[in-house]
Amino acid sequence: MAWLFIKVLWVGVSFLGCLFPFVNFHFSGETGDQKPNFVIILADDMGWGDLGANWAETKDTANLDKMAAEGMRRSASWDRQFHIFALGFVDFHAAASTCSPSRASLLTGRLGLRNGVTHNFAVTSVGGLPLNETTLAEVLQQAGYVTGMIGKWHLGHHGSYHPNFRGFDYYFGIPYSHDMGCTDTPGYNHPPCPACPQCDRPSRSWKQILSHLWFPHRSRKGGCYTNVALPLYENLDIVEQPVNLSSLAHMYAEKATQFIQHASTSGRPFLLYVGLAHMHVPLTRTRQSAEPQDHRPYAASLREMDSLVGRIKDIVDRTAKENTFVWFTGDNGPWVQKCELAGSLGPFTGLWQVHQGGSPAKQTTWEGGHRVPAVAYWPGRIPFNVTSTALLSVLDIFPTVVALAGASLPHSRRFDGLDVSEVLFGGSQTGHKVLFHPNSGAAGEYGALQTVRLGNYKAFYITGGAAACDGSVGPAQCHEPPLVFDLEDDVAEAVPLDAGSAEYRSVLPTVREALAGVLHDIAGDNTSRADYAQDPSATPCCDPHHVVCRCQASSQTDIPTSRNVRQ
């Protein structure tokens, strides 16, 4: 626990103004044996059917489709049934069906019941990913890696929960979802949100300011944040508030390029984690092509995302192609409540739930909520244009990257992810025998494990639909015995198996045993509990005396070359 005390002490001192980590990093010192670099790109609210290599109806992801053709996609065996373009179905899953829990699992390799993050953090959250959880960045930092994070964090922004104190040498991005604050360029949302107010307020006391930021009914109208502007951080500094969303993708691409270039010339391996704003609302207003079908905001935003990924891939190819593993995936399924501004479920339409009411996508444990696109790219290492039938998860990124880096997993805790190196490089088709999908807001207690994937079968002990485009929701329903679907014959999850059938009776005991086993394992594990308390003083605000905390500072245009501490 000494390291934890030192970390918290350092943060406390720095935030008192005695010390302040300057945005100035020197990436130097070769590590001996050449270790691989890692670029992890996480899309936000992207549907499985939004990737053209998955779904022939999608024509907007040329760069990702090329990357998929040159690398590996997680693929199942139903391509003939649906005439899927390229390599067939992806059987790759987010660790949860909403933002913070999914990201916590990516960085820890552990489900929310272990790492403590079971639902989203707020603008006023004082906590985040528990400090006794070890992140992937911290493991690789100890192994000699330069670590950077660009984009959406959403695992705590206050004090010691900030990315710079969770293993990332460099951070540039937004601390949570980019709909959690007003901007001057609000983009497309459903319903639309207004731009930030422009005029200055009269001088107010700090107590009045905090009260103004605290009360949700005063700061949010129709789901829109009207009194707090969206902040953009470079390390611990807010460099822009509100963020200019129209230029965000360009800034992310520039910062990623600079980080990769500087890290590549340092002689040290690097980890870059990119949390994209795409395809979460609000969608940015982009220049759209002259073709009529391309005037849809979602398609234009999808192309902008694809272009951003393409720029990151290009800089990797130019600087460290043979020694860099790029892993692209998503945090959860599309937000169907946003209607035409939401992505495609592909064939995973959750028809049983649709008939009950509500959406079977984001926030649910239906396939549309957690089955996500995934592309693995490493020329010369990952076989060219191959498919895999393995059942895999975002949980697998942590142990796989740790193994490839030659590092060791943290001690005294258990992991839900697998090292899938043999799937990536050895042609193995063996992934998870069992996968658990935690409740993510549509039904049941947050984080509880009441949906079980066992081979081709999927069992629901609880069902519920998230808010649909028309605003309707599906009521939570408990099932004992559980509903069981055969995904090999019914990817739309339309008709459960007959509970009296021999097939159902043969599957049920194994499902019960698997669920009892994981719950027993978690009960005996070193688990954490996140602090979900809120306080208005935790709100990022660069100048509370200006309207919506408005301020603007010039962000550095280059990744600095030395790391200092400023008195």
Coordinates of C-alpha atoms in Angstrom, one line a residue:
M1 CA 0.0 0.0 0.0
A2 CA 3.0 2.3 0.2
W3 CA 2.8 3.2 -3.5
L4 CA -0.8 4.1 -3.1
F5 CA 0.0 6.4 -0.2
I6 CA 2.8 8.1 -2.2
K7 CA 0.5 8.5 -5.2
V8 CA -2.3 10.1 -3.1
L9 CA 0.2 12.3 -1.2
W10 CA 1.8 13.5 -4.5
V11 CA -1.6 14.4 -5.9
G12 CA -2.7 16.2 -2.8
V13 CA 0.5 18.3 -2.6
S14 CA 0.2 19.1 -6.3
F15 CA -3.4 20.2 -6.1
L16 CA -2.6 22.4 -3.1
G17 CA -0.3 24.3 -5.4
C18 CA 3.0 23.3 -4.0
L19 CA 3.9 21.1 -6.9
F20 CA 2.4 20.8 -10.3
P21 CA 3.2 18.2 -12.9
F22 CA 4.2 20.2 -16.0
V23 CA 3.2 19.0 -19.4
N24 CA 6.8 18.3 -20.4
F25 CA 7.9 14.7 -21.0
H26 CA 11.3 13.4 -22.0
F27 CA 10.9 9.9 -23.6
S28 CA 14.5 8.6 -23.4
G29 CA 16.4 5.5 -22.4
E30 CA 16.4 2.4 -24.5
T31 CA 15.0 -0.7 -22.8
G32 CA 17.3 -3.3 -24.3
D33 CA 15.2 -6.0 -26.0
Q34 CA 12.8 -4.5 -28.5
K35 CA 9.3 -4.7 -27.0
P36 CA 6.2 -4.2 -29.1
N37 CA 4.3 -0.9 -29.1
F38 CA 0.5 -0.9 -28.5
V39 CA -2.2 1.4 -29.9
I40 CA -5.6 0.7 -28.5
I41 CA -8.5 2.6 -30.1
L42 CA -11.9 2.5 -28.4
A43 CA -14.9 3.8 -30.3
D44 CA -17.9 5.1 -28.4
D45 CA -21.5 3.8 -29.0
M46 CA -20.5 2.2 -32.3
G47 CA -22.8 -0.4 -33.6
W48 CA -21.6 -3.8 -34.7
G49 CA -23.1 -3.1 -38.1
D50 CA -21.3 0.2 -38.5
L51 CA -18.1 -1.6 -39.6
G52 CA -18.2 -2.2 -43.4
A53 CA -16.1 -5.4 -43.0
N54 CA -19.0 -6.7 -40.8
W55 CA -22.0 -5.5 -42.6
A56 CA -22.3 -5.1 -46.4
E57 CA -24.8 -2.3 -46.0
T58 CA -22.2 0.0 -44.4
K59 CA -20.0 1.9 -46.9
D60 CA -18.4 4.5 -44.6
T61 CA -15.4 2.8 -43.0
A62 CA -12.9 2.4 -45.8
N63 CA -9.8 2.7 -43.6
L64 CA -11.1 0.3 -41.0
D65 CA -12.2 -2.2 -43.7
K66 CA -8.7 -2.0 -45.2
M67 CA -7.2 -2.6 -41.8
A68 CA -9.5 -5.6 -41.3
A69 CA -8.4 -7.1 -44.6
E70 CA -4.8 -6.7 -43.7
G71 CA -5.2 -8.0 -40.2
M72 CA -7.6 -10.2 -38.2
R73 CA -11.2 -9.8 -37.2
R74 CA -13.0 -11.9 -34.6
S75 CA -15.4 -13.8 -36.8
A76 CA -18.1 -16.4 -36.3
S77 CA -19.3 -18.9 -38.9
W78 CA -22.6 -17.5 -40.1
D79 CA -21.4 -15.4 -43.0
R80 CA -23.2 -17.5 -45.6
Q81 CA -26.5 -16.9 -43.8
F82 CA -26.2 -13.1 -44.0
H83 CA -23.9 -12.6 -47.0
I84 CA -21.5 -10.6 -44.8
F85 CA -18.8 -8.6 -46.6
A86 CA -15.2 -9.7 -45.9
L87 CA -14.7 -12.1 -43.0
G88 CA -18.1 -12.7 -41.4
F89 CA -19.6 -12.1 -38.0
V90 CA -17.6 -10.7 -35.2
D91 CA -17.9 -12.5 -31.9
F92 CA -16.2 -9.9 -29.8
H93 CA -17.9 -8.3 -26.8
A94 CA -17.6 -5.3 -24.6
A95 CA -17.2 -6.0 -20.9
A96 CA -20.3 -4.0 -20.1
S97 CA -23.0 -2.1 -22.1
T98 CA -22.2 1.4 -20.9
C99 CA -19.3 3.8 -20.8
S100 CA -17.4 3.8 -17.4
P101 CA -17.8 0.0 -16.6
S102 CA -16.6 -1.0 -20.1
R103 CA -13.5 1.3 -19.9
A104 CA -12.7 0.2 -16.4
S105 CA -12.7 -3.5 -17.5
L106 CA -10.5 -2.7 -20.5
L107 CA -7.9 -1.1 -18.3
T108 CA -8.0 -3.7 -15.5
G109 CA -9.1 -7.0 -17.2
R110 CA -11.7 -7.4 -14.5
L111 CA -15.5 -7.2 -14.4
G112 CA -17.2 -4.4 -12.5
L113 CA -18.0 -6.6 -9.5
R114 CA -14.3 -7.0 -9.0
N115 CA -13.0 -3.5 -10.0
G116 CA -15.9 -1.7 -8.4
V117 CA -17.0 0.3 -11.4
T118 CA -20.6 -0.7 -12.2
H119 CA -22.1 2.4 -13.7
N120 CA -21.1 5.8 -15.0
F121 CA -19.4 8.6 -13.2
A122 CA -20.8 12.1 -13.2
V123 CA -19.5 15.6 -13.9
T124 CA -19.5 16.2 -10.1
S125 CA -18.1 12.7 -9.1
V126 CA -15.4 12.9 -6.5
G127 CA -14.2 9.3 -7.2
G128 CA -13.4 7.1 -10.1
L129 CA -11.7 3.8 -10.8
P130 CA -10.6 2.7 -7.3
L131 CA -7.0 3.5 -6.6
N132 CA -6.1 0.0 -5.5
E133 CA -7.0 -1.2 -9.0
T134 CA -3.9 -1.4 -11.2
T135 CA -4.3 -0.1 -14.8
L136 CA -2.8 -1.5 -17.9
A137 CA -0.9 1.8 -18.2
E138 CA 0.6 1.4 -14.8
V139 CA 1.8 -2.2 -15.6
L140 CA 3.4 -1.1 -18.8
Q141 CA 4.9 2.0 -17.2
Q142 CA 6.7 -0.2 -14.8
A143 CA 7.9 -2.3 -17.7
G144 CA 9.7 0.7 -19.3
Y145 CA 6.9 1.9 -21.6
V146 CA 6.1 5.5 -22.5
T147 CA 2.3 5.8 -22.0
G148 CA -0.2 8.2 -23.4
M149 CA -3.9 8.6 -23.5
I150 CA -5.9 10.8 -25.9
G151 CA -9.7 11.2 -25.7
K152 CA -12.5 10.2 -23.4
W153 CA -11.5 9.0 -20.0
H154 CA -14.7 8.7 -17.9
L155 CA -13.0 6.9 -15.0
G156 CA -12.8 9.9 -12.6
H157 CA -11.3 13.3 -13.2
H158 CA -11.0 14.7 -9.6
G159 CA -7.6 14.6 -7.8
S160 CA -5.9 11.2 -7.9
Y161 CA -8.4 9.7 -10.4
H162 CA -7.1 11.8 -13.2
P163 CA -5.3 9.8 -16.0
N164 CA -1.9 11.3 -15.2
F165 CA -2.1 9.6 -11.9
R166 CA -3.3 6.3 -13.3
G167 CA -0.3 5.4 -15.3
F168 CA -0.4 7.8 -18.3
D169 CA 2.6 10.0 -18.8
Y170 CA 0.6 12.2 -21.2
Y171 CA -3.1 13.0 -21.4
F172 CA -5.1 15.1 -23.9
G173 CA -8.8 14.8 -24.0
I174 CA -12.2 15.2 -22.3
P175 CA -12.7 13.6 -18.9
Y176 CA -16.1 12.1 -19.6
S177 CA -18.7 11.9 -22.4
H178 CA -18.8 14.9 -24.6
D179 CA -22.6 15.4 -24.1
M180 CA -21.8 16.1 -20.4
G181 CA -21.3 19.8 -20.9
C182 CA -22.4 22.6 -23.3
T183 CA -20.3 23.8 -26.2
D184 CA -20.4 26.6 -28.7
T185 CA -20.6 24.0 -31.5
P186 CA -23.3 21.6 -30.1
G187 CA -23.6 19.4 -33.2
Y188 CA -26.4 16.9 -33.7
N189 CA -28.3 15.5 -30.8
H190 CA -31.8 14.1 -30.2
P191 CA -33.3 16.2 -28.8
P192 CA -31.1 19.1 -29.9
C193 CA -29.1 20.9 -27.2
P194 CA -28.4 24.6 -27.2
A195 CA -25.0 26.2 -27.4
C196 CA -23.4 27.6 -24.2
P197 CA -24.5 31.0 -23.1
Q198 CA -22.1 33.7 -24.2
C199 CA -22.6 36.6 -21.8
D200 CA -20.6 37.0 -18.6
R201 CA -22.4 36.7 -15.3
P202 CA -22.2 39.3 -12.5
S203 CA -19.6 38.5 -9.9
R204 CA -20.8 35.7 -7.7
S205 CA -19.6 34.1 -4.5
W206 CA -18.0 30.7 -4.6
K207 CA -21.0 29.3 -2.6
Q208 CA -23.4 30.6 -5.3
I209 CA -21.2 29.2 -8.1
L210 CA -21.1 25.7 -6.5
S211 CA -24.9 25.8 -5.9
H212 CA -25.4 26.7 -9.5
L213 CA -23.2 23.7 -10.7
W214 CA -24.7 21.3 -8.2
F215 CA -28.4 21.2 -8.8
P216 CA -29.2 19.0 -11.8
H217 CA -32.5 20.6 -12.6
R218 CA -30.7 23.9 -12.9
S219 CA -27.8 22.7 -15.1
R220 CA -29.6 20.2 -17.3
K221 CA -32.7 20.7 -19.4
G222 CA -34.0 17.9 -21.6
G223 CA -30.8 15.9 -21.0
C224 CA -28.7 19.0 -22.0
Y225 CA -26.1 20.6 -19.8
T226 CA -26.6 24.3 -19.9
N227 CA -24.5 25.7 -17.0
V228 CA -21.3 23.8 -17.3
A229 CA -19.1 23.9 -20.4
L230 CA -17.3 20.8 -21.7
P231 CA -13.6 21.0 -20.7
L232 CA -10.6 19.9 -22.7
Y233 CA -7.5 18.8 -20.7
E234 CA -3.8 18.6 -21.5
N235 CA -2.5 16.7 -18.6
L236 CA -3.8 18.6 -15.5
D237 CA -4.5 21.8 -17.3
I238 CA -7.9 22.7 -18.8
V239 CA -6.8 24.3 -22.1
E240 CA -10.2 25.0 -23.5
Q241 CA -13.7 25.3 -22.0
P242 CA -15.9 24.8 -23.8
V243 CA -14.4 22.5 -26.3
N244 CA -14.7 23.2 -30.0
L245 CA -16.2 19.9 -31.1
S246 CA -15.8 20.7 -34.8
S247 CA -12.0 20.6 -34.5
L248 CA -11.8 17.8 -31.9
A249 CA -11.1 14.9 -34.3
H250 CA -8.3 17.0 -35.9
M251 CA -6.7 17.8 -32.5
Y252 CA -6.9 14.1 -31.5
A253 CA -5.1 13.1 -34.7
E254 CA -2.4 15.7 -34.3
K255 CA -1.7 14.8 -30.7
A256 CA -1.7 11.0 -31.5
T257 CA 0.8 11.7 -34.4
Q258 CA 3.0 13.8 -32.1
F259 CA 3.0 11.2 -29.4
I260 CA 3.8 8.3 -31.7
Q261 CA 6.6 10.3 -33.4
H262 CA 8.2 11.3 -30.2
A263 CA 7.9 7.9 -28.5
S264 CA 9.2 6.2 -31.6
T265 CA 12.4 8.3 -31.6
S266 CA 12.9 7.9 -27.9
G267 CA 14.2 4.3 -28.0
R268 CA 11.5 3.2 -25.6
P269 CA 8.3 1.2 -26.4
F270 CA 5.0 3.0 -26.1
L271 CA 1.3 2.4 -25.2
L272 CA -1.2 4.8 -26.7
Y273 CA -4.8 4.5 -25.7
V274 CA -7.3 6.5 -27.8
G275 CA -10.8 7.0 -26.5
L276 CA -12.7 8.3 -29.5
A277 CA -15.6 10.7 -29.2
H278 CA -17.2 9.0 -32.1
M279 CA -20.0 7.7 -32.4
H280 CA -21.5 9.2 -29.2
V281 CA -23.8 12.1 -29.5
P282 CA -23.6 15.0 -30.2
L283 CA -22.3 14.2 -33.7
T284 CA -20.1 16.9 -35.0
R285 CA -21.2 19.0 -38.0
T286 CA -18.7 17.8 -40.7
R287 CA -18.2 18.7 -44.3
Q288 CA -20.4 16.2 -46.2
S289 CA -19.8 14.9 -49.7
A290 CA -22.0 15.8 -52.7
E291 CA -23.7 12.3 -52.8
P292 CA -27.3 12.5 -51.5
Q293 CA -27.0 9.4 -49.3
D294 CA -24.0 10.9 -47.6
H295 CA -25.9 13.8 -46.2
R296 CA -27.0 11.8 -43.2
P297 CA -25.2 13.1 -40.1
Y298 CA -24.4 9.7 -38.8
A299 CA -22.8 8.5 -42.0
A300 CA -20.7 11.7 -42.2
S301 CA -19.6 11.3 -38.6
L302 CA -18.7 7.6 -39.2
R303 CA -16.5 8.7 -42.1
E304 CA -14.9 11.3 -39.9
M305 CA -14.1 8.6 -37.3
D306 CA -12.8 6.3 -40.0
S307 CA -10.5 9.1 -41.3
L308 CA -9.2 9.7 -37.8
V309 CA -8.4 6.0 -37.4
G310 CA -6.8 6.0 -40.8
R311 CA -4.5 8.9 -39.8
I312 CA -3.4 7.0 -36.7
K313 CA -2.7 3.8 -38.7
D314 CA -0.8 5.8 -41.3
I315 CA 1.6 7.3 -38.7
V316 CA 2.1 3.8 -37.2
D317 CA 2.9 2.4 -40.7
R318 CA 5.4 5.2 -41.3
T319 CA 7.2 5.0 -38.0
A320 CA 6.9 1.6 -36.3
K321 CA 4.8 -0.7 -38.5
E322 CA 6.7 -3.9 -37.9
N323 CA 6.6 -3.5 -34.1
T324 CA 3.3 -2.0 -33.3
F325 CA 0.1 -3.8 -32.5
V326 CA -3.1 -1.8 -33.2
W327 CA -6.3 -3.0 -31.6
F328 CA -9.6 -1.3 -32.5
T329 CA -12.9 -2.0 -30.8
G330 CA -15.9 -0.4 -29.1
D331 CA -17.1 0.3 -25.6
N332 CA -20.7 -0.8 -26.1
G333 CA -23.5 -1.0 -28.7
P334 CA -25.4 2.0 -30.2
W335 CA -27.6 4.4 -28.3
V336 CA -30.9 3.6 -30.1
Q337 CA -32.7 6.3 -28.1
K338 CA -31.0 8.8 -30.3
C339 CA -33.0 7.5 -33.4
E340 CA -31.3 8.4 -36.7
L341 CA -28.2 9.5 -34.8
A342 CA -27.6 5.9 -33.5
G343 CA -25.6 3.2 -35.2
S344 CA -26.5 -0.2 -36.8
L345 CA -27.1 -3.3 -34.8
G346 CA -26.6 -5.5 -37.9
P347 CA -28.5 -8.7 -37.4
F348 CA -28.4 -8.5 -33.6
T349 CA -31.8 -7.0 -33.3
G350 CA -33.0 -8.5 -30.0
L351 CA -36.4 -9.3 -31.3
W352 CA -37.7 -10.9 -28.2
Q353 CA -37.1 -7.7 -26.3
V354 CA -38.4 -5.5 -29.1
H355 CA -41.8 -7.3 -28.8
Q356 CA -41.7 -6.6 -25.0
G357 CA -40.9 -3.0 -25.6
G358 CA -37.8 -0.8 -25.4
S359 CA -34.4 -1.0 -27.1
P360 CA -32.1 -4.1 -27.2
A361 CA -28.9 -2.1 -27.6
K362 CA -26.8 0.1 -25.3
Q363 CA -27.4 -0.4 -21.5
T364 CA -28.9 -3.9 -22.1
T365 CA -27.4 -7.4 -22.1
W366 CA -28.9 -8.3 -25.5
E367 CA -26.3 -8.8 -28.2
G368 CA -26.9 -5.3 -29.6
G369 CA -25.7 -3.9 -26.3
H370 CA -22.3 -5.6 -26.0
R371 CA -21.4 -7.2 -29.3
V372 CA -18.9 -4.7 -30.8
P373 CA -16.6 -4.3 -33.8
A374 CA -13.0 -5.4 -33.4
V375 CA -10.0 -5.3 -35.6
A376 CA -6.5 -6.5 -34.7
Y377 CA -3.6 -5.2 -36.9
W378 CA 0.0 -6.1 -36.8
P379 CA 1.6 -6.6 -40.2
G380 CA 4.0 -9.5 -40.3
R381 CA 2.7 -11.0 -37.0
I382 CA -1.0 -11.4 -37.3
P383 CA -1.9 -13.6 -40.3
F384 CA -3.2 -11.8 -43.4
N385 CA -7.0 -11.7 -43.9
V386 CA -7.9 -14.5 -41.5
T387 CA -11.0 -15.3 -39.4
S388 CA -11.5 -16.6 -35.9
T389 CA -14.5 -18.2 -34.4
A390 CA -13.2 -17.6 -30.8
L391 CA -15.5 -16.0 -28.3
L392 CA -13.5 -13.0 -27.1
S393 CA -14.0 -9.8 -25.0
V394 CA -12.6 -6.4 -24.3
L395 CA -11.5 -8.0 -21.0
D396 CA -8.8 -9.9 -23.0
I397 CA -6.9 -6.8 -24.0
F398 CA -5.3 -6.3 -20.6
P399 CA -3.8 -9.8 -20.1
T400 CA -2.9 -10.1 -23.8
V401 CA -1.0 -6.8 -23.9
V402 CA 0.7 -7.5 -20.6
A403 CA 1.9 -10.9 -21.9
L404 CA 3.2 -9.5 -25.2
A405 CA 5.0 -6.7 -23.3
G406 CA 6.8 -9.4 -21.2
A407 CA 5.3 -7.9 -18.1
S408 CA 3.5 -9.6 -15.2
L409 CA -0.1 -9.4 -14.1
P410 CA -0.7 -7.7 -10.8
H411 CA -0.6 -10.1 -7.8
S412 CA -3.3 -10.8 -5.3
R413 CA -6.3 -10.5 -7.6
R414 CA -8.1 -12.5 -10.3
F415 CA -8.8 -11.6 -13.8
D416 CA -11.8 -12.2 -16.2
G417 CA -9.8 -11.7 -19.4
L418 CA -7.7 -14.2 -21.2
D419 CA -4.3 -14.0 -22.9
V420 CA -5.5 -14.6 -26.5
S421 CA -2.1 -14.6 -28.1
E422 CA -2.6 -18.0 -29.6
V423 CA -5.8 -16.8 -31.2
L424 CA -4.0 -13.8 -32.7
F425 CA -0.8 -15.5 -33.8
G426 CA -1.2 -19.3 -33.6
G427 CA -4.5 -20.0 -35.4
S428 CA -6.2 -21.2 -32.2
Q429 CA -10.0 -21.1 -32.2
T430 CA -10.3 -21.3 -28.4
G431 CA -11.5 -18.3 -26.5
H432 CA -13.9 -18.0 -23.6
K433 CA -16.0 -21.1 -22.8
V434 CA -18.2 -18.8 -20.7
L435 CA -18.7 -15.0 -20.8
F436 CA -20.8 -13.0 -18.4
H437 CA -22.6 -9.8 -19.4
P438 CA -23.2 -7.4 -16.4
N439 CA -26.4 -5.4 -16.0
S440 CA -25.8 -2.0 -17.4
G441 CA -28.8 0.1 -16.6
A442 CA -31.8 -1.4 -18.5
A443 CA -32.7 -3.9 -15.8
G444 CA -31.5 -5.2 -12.5
E445 CA -28.8 -4.1 -10.1
Y446 CA -25.8 -2.3 -11.8
G447 CA -23.0 -4.8 -12.4
A448 CA -24.9 -7.9 -11.4
L449 CA -24.2 -11.0 -13.5
Q450 CA -27.5 -12.3 -14.7
T451 CA -26.8 -13.0 -18.3
V452 CA -24.5 -15.9 -19.2
R453 CA -23.0 -16.8 -22.6
L454 CA -22.1 -20.5 -22.8
G455 CA -20.8 -21.5 -26.2
N456 CA -23.6 -20.8 -28.7
Y457 CA -26.1 -20.5 -25.9
K458 CA -27.1 -17.4 -24.0
A459 CA -29.2 -17.4 -20.8
F460 CA -31.1 -14.5 -19.3
Y461 CA -32.1 -14.4 -15.7
I462 CA -33.4 -10.9 -16.2
T463 CA -34.4 -8.9 -19.3
G464 CA -35.3 -5.3 -19.9
G465 CA -35.3 -2.8 -22.7
A466 CA -33.5 0.5 -22.6
A467 CA -35.2 3.7 -23.9
A468 CA -36.1 3.3 -27.6
C469 CA -36.3 6.0 -30.2
D470 CA -40.0 6.6 -29.3
G471 CA -39.1 7.0 -25.6
S472 CA -40.6 3.6 -24.6
V473 CA -38.8 1.3 -22.3
G474 CA -39.1 -2.5 -21.7
P475 CA -40.0 -3.4 -18.2
A476 CA -37.5 -5.5 -16.2
Q477 CA -38.6 -9.1 -16.0
C478 CA -37.0 -11.8 -13.9
H479 CA -36.8 -15.3 -15.3
E480 CA -36.4 -18.5 -13.2
P481 CA -35.6 -20.7 -14.9
P482 CA -33.8 -18.4 -17.3
L483 CA -34.6 -17.7 -20.9
V484 CA -32.1 -19.5 -23.2
F485 CA -31.4 -18.6 -26.8
D486 CA -29.3 -20.6 -29.3
L487 CA -27.3 -17.8 -31.1
E488 CA -26.1 -20.2 -33.8
D489 CA -29.6 -20.5 -35.1
D490 CA -31.1 -17.3 -33.7
V491 CA -28.7 -14.3 -33.7
A492 CA -31.7 -12.0 -33.5
E493 CA -32.6 -13.5 -30.1
A494 CA -36.2 -13.8 -31.2
V495 CA -37.4 -17.2 -29.8
P496 CA -36.0 -18.8 -26.6
L497 CA -35.6 -22.5 -26.4
D498 CA -38.6 -24.5 -25.1
A499 CA -37.9 -25.0 -21.4
G500 CA -39.3 -28.5 -21.6
S501 CA -37.0 -29.5 -24.5
A502 CA -34.1 -31.9 -24.1
E503 CA -31.7 -29.2 -25.5
Y504 CA -32.8 -26.8 -22.8
R505 CA -32.5 -29.4 -20.0
S506 CA -29.0 -30.3 -21.2
V507 CA -27.8 -26.7 -21.2
L508 CA -29.3 -25.4 -17.9
P509 CA -27.2 -27.3 -15.4
T510 CA -24.0 -26.0 -17.0
V511 CA -25.3 -22.4 -17.0
R512 CA -26.1 -22.7 -13.4
E513 CA -22.8 -24.2 -12.5
A514 CA -20.9 -21.5 -14.4
L515 CA -22.8 -18.6 -12.8
A516 CA -22.4 -20.1 -9.3
G517 CA -18.7 -20.6 -10.0
V518 CA -17.9 -17.0 -11.0
L519 CA -19.9 -15.6 -8.1
H520 CA -18.1 -17.8 -5.7
D521 CA -14.8 -16.7 -7.3
I522 CA -15.6 -13.0 -7.0
A523 CA -16.7 -13.5 -3.3
G524 CA -13.2 -14.8 -2.6
D525 CA -11.3 -12.2 -4.6
N526 CA -9.6 -8.9 -3.7
T527 CA -12.4 -6.7 -4.9
S528 CA -12.8 -2.9 -4.9
R529 CA -15.6 -0.5 -4.4
A530 CA -15.8 2.8 -6.4
D531 CA -16.8 6.0 -4.7
Y532 CA -19.8 7.4 -6.5
A533 CA -20.3 10.4 -4.2
Q534 CA -20.8 13.7 -5.8
D535 CA -19.7 17.2 -4.9
P536 CA -20.0 20.4 -6.9
S537 CA -16.4 21.3 -6.2
A538 CA -15.3 18.3 -8.3
T539 CA -16.8 19.9 -11.4
P540 CA -14.0 20.8 -13.9
C541 CA -14.1 24.6 -14.1
C542 CA -11.2 26.8 -15.3
D543 CA -12.8 30.1 -14.4
P544 CA -16.0 29.9 -12.3
H545 CA -16.5 33.7 -12.5
H546 CA -17.2 33.5 -16.2
V547 CA -20.3 32.1 -17.7
V548 CA -20.3 28.2 -17.8
C549 CA -16.7 28.3 -16.6
R550 CA -15.7 29.7 -20.0
C551 CA -12.0 30.2 -20.6
Q552 CA -9.5 29.4 -23.3
A553 CA -5.8 28.8 -23.2
S554 CA -3.5 27.8 -25.9
S555 CA -2.8 24.1 -26.0
Q556 CA 0.7 23.2 -26.7
T557 CA 1.2 22.2 -30.4
D558 CA 3.9 19.6 -29.7
I559 CA 4.5 16.8 -27.2
P560 CA 7.2 18.3 -25.0
T561 CA 10.7 16.8 -24.7
S562 CA 11.4 16.7 -20.9
R563 CA 9.5 15.9 -17.8
N564 CA 9.9 18.5 -15.0
V565 CA 8.1 19.5 -11.9
R566 CA 7.1 23.1 -11.6
Q567 CA 7.3 24.9 -8.2

